[in-house]
Amino acid sequence: MKILIRVVIAAVALWVASAVVDGIDLQGGSTGEKALTLLVVAIIFGVINAVLKPIIKVLGCAFYVLTLGLIALVVNAALLMLTSWVADEIGVPFHVEWFWPAFWGAIIVGLVSWVLNLFVDDDR
């Protein structure tokens, strides 16, 4: 149940990012198709973050310390762009144009996820 809640939170955060940031495009016909697309993209984003982010943090530990953690913004943008590429490869209609939309989108996804996670009990 906890994983499902996290996927829905990520989908909502990605929806907000696609609504706010020019350059993050969510195509699709009906509202149901867009919701399904967002859920698939949220799963892809979650898997990419779960697999690559710890590896990047370990390998780039010095950069995190040197930049006082600001490199995390660039890493999150790159992971969002990778999510867009994987979505394109499997035929999911979600696209991030280039770095700056990914950068701002990653900030929005992070903020919205953080706010929504405040309402989720960690014990469930």
Coordinates of C-alpha atoms in Angstrom, one line a residue:
M1 CA 0.0 0.0 0.0
K2 CA 2.9 2.3 0.8
I3 CA 4.4 1.9 -2.6
L4 CA 1.1 2.6 -4.3
I5 CA 0.7 5.8 -2.3
R6 CA 4.2 6.9 -3.2
V7 CA 3.5 6.3 -6.9
V8 CA 0.3 8.3 -6.7
I9 CA 2.2 11.2 -5.0
A10 CA 4.9 11.1 -7.7
A11 CA 2.2 11.1 -10.4
V12 CA 0.5 14.1 -8.9
A13 CA 3.9 15.9 -8.6
L14 CA 4.7 15.1 -12.2
W15 CA 1.3 16.4 -13.2
V16 CA 1.9 19.7 -11.4
A17 CA 5.3 20.0 -13.1
S18 CA 3.8 19.4 -16.5
A19 CA 1.1 21.9 -15.8
V20 CA 3.5 24.6 -14.6
V21 CA 6.7 24.2 -16.6
D22 CA 6.8 24.9 -20.3
G23 CA 8.8 22.2 -21.9
I24 CA 7.4 19.3 -19.9
D25 CA 4.7 17.8 -22.2
L26 CA 2.1 15.3 -21.2
Q27 CA 0.2 14.2 -24.3
G28 CA -2.8 12.1 -24.3
G29 CA -6.5 12.2 -25.2
S30 CA -8.8 11.8 -22.2
T31 CA -8.3 12.5 -18.6
G32 CA -8.1 8.7 -17.9
E33 CA -5.3 8.3 -20.5
K34 CA -3.4 11.2 -19.0
A35 CA -3.8 9.7 -15.5
L36 CA -2.5 6.3 -16.7
T37 CA 0.4 8.0 -18.5
L38 CA 1.3 9.8 -15.3
L39 CA 1.2 6.6 -13.2
V40 CA 3.4 4.9 -15.7
V41 CA 5.9 7.8 -15.7
A42 CA 5.8 7.9 -11.9
I43 CA 6.8 4.2 -11.8
I44 CA 9.6 4.8 -14.3
F45 CA 10.8 7.8 -12.3
G46 CA 10.7 5.8 -9.1
V47 CA 12.6 2.9 -10.5
I48 CA 15.3 5.2 -12.0
N49 CA 15.6 7.1 -8.7
A50 CA 15.8 3.9 -6.7
V51 CA 18.5 2.4 -8.9
L52 CA 20.6 5.3 -10.1
K53 CA 20.4 7.9 -7.4
P54 CA 22.3 6.0 -4.6
I55 CA 25.0 5.0 -7.1
I56 CA 25.3 8.7 -8.2
K57 CA 25.5 9.9 -4.6
V58 CA 28.2 7.4 -3.7
L59 CA 30.3 8.1 -6.8
G60 CA 29.8 11.8 -6.7
C61 CA 30.1 12.3 -2.9
A62 CA 32.8 14.8 -3.3
F63 CA 30.7 16.9 -5.6
Y64 CA 27.8 16.9 -3.2
V65 CA 30.2 18.1 -0.4
L66 CA 32.0 20.6 -2.6
T67 CA 28.7 22.2 -3.9
L68 CA 26.9 21.9 -0.5
G69 CA 24.4 19.6 -2.1
L70 CA 23.4 21.9 -5.0
I71 CA 24.6 19.3 -7.5
A72 CA 21.5 17.3 -6.4
L73 CA 19.4 19.8 -8.4
V74 CA 21.4 18.9 -11.5
V75 CA 21.3 15.2 -10.8
N76 CA 17.5 15.3 -10.3
A77 CA 17.1 17.2 -13.6
A78 CA 19.2 14.6 -15.4
L79 CA 17.2 11.8 -13.8
L80 CA 14.0 13.5 -15.0
M81 CA 15.4 13.8 -18.5
L82 CA 16.4 10.1 -18.4
T83 CA 12.8 9.3 -17.3
S84 CA 11.6 11.2 -20.4
W85 CA 13.9 9.2 -22.6
V86 CA 12.8 5.9 -21.2
A87 CA 9.2 6.9 -21.6
D88 CA 9.8 7.9 -25.2
E89 CA 11.5 4.5 -25.8
I90 CA 8.6 2.5 -24.5
G91 CA 6.0 4.7 -26.2
V92 CA 4.6 6.6 -23.2
P93 CA 3.6 10.2 -24.3
F94 CA 5.7 12.1 -21.8
H95 CA 8.5 14.4 -22.9
V96 CA 10.9 16.8 -21.3
E97 CA 12.4 19.2 -23.9
W98 CA 15.8 19.9 -22.5
F99 CA 17.8 20.7 -19.3
W100 CA 16.1 23.9 -18.0
P101 CA 12.6 22.5 -18.1
A102 CA 13.9 19.4 -16.4
F103 CA 15.7 21.5 -13.8
W104 CA 12.6 23.5 -12.9
G105 CA 10.4 20.4 -13.2
A106 CA 12.7 18.4 -10.8
I107 CA 12.4 21.3 -8.3
I108 CA 8.6 21.3 -8.6
V109 CA 8.4 17.5 -8.3
G110 CA 10.6 17.5 -5.3
L111 CA 8.6 20.3 -3.5
V112 CA 5.2 18.8 -4.4
S113 CA 6.3 15.3 -3.3
W114 CA 7.7 16.7 0.0
V115 CA 4.4 18.6 0.7
L116 CA 2.2 15.6 -0.1
N117 CA 4.5 13.2 1.9
L118 CA 3.8 15.4 5.0
F119 CA 0.3 14.1 4.9
V120 CA 1.3 10.4 4.6
D121 CA 1.9 8.4 7.8
D122 CA 5.3 6.6 7.5
D123 CA 4.1 3.7 9.6
R124 CA 1.6 2.5 7.0

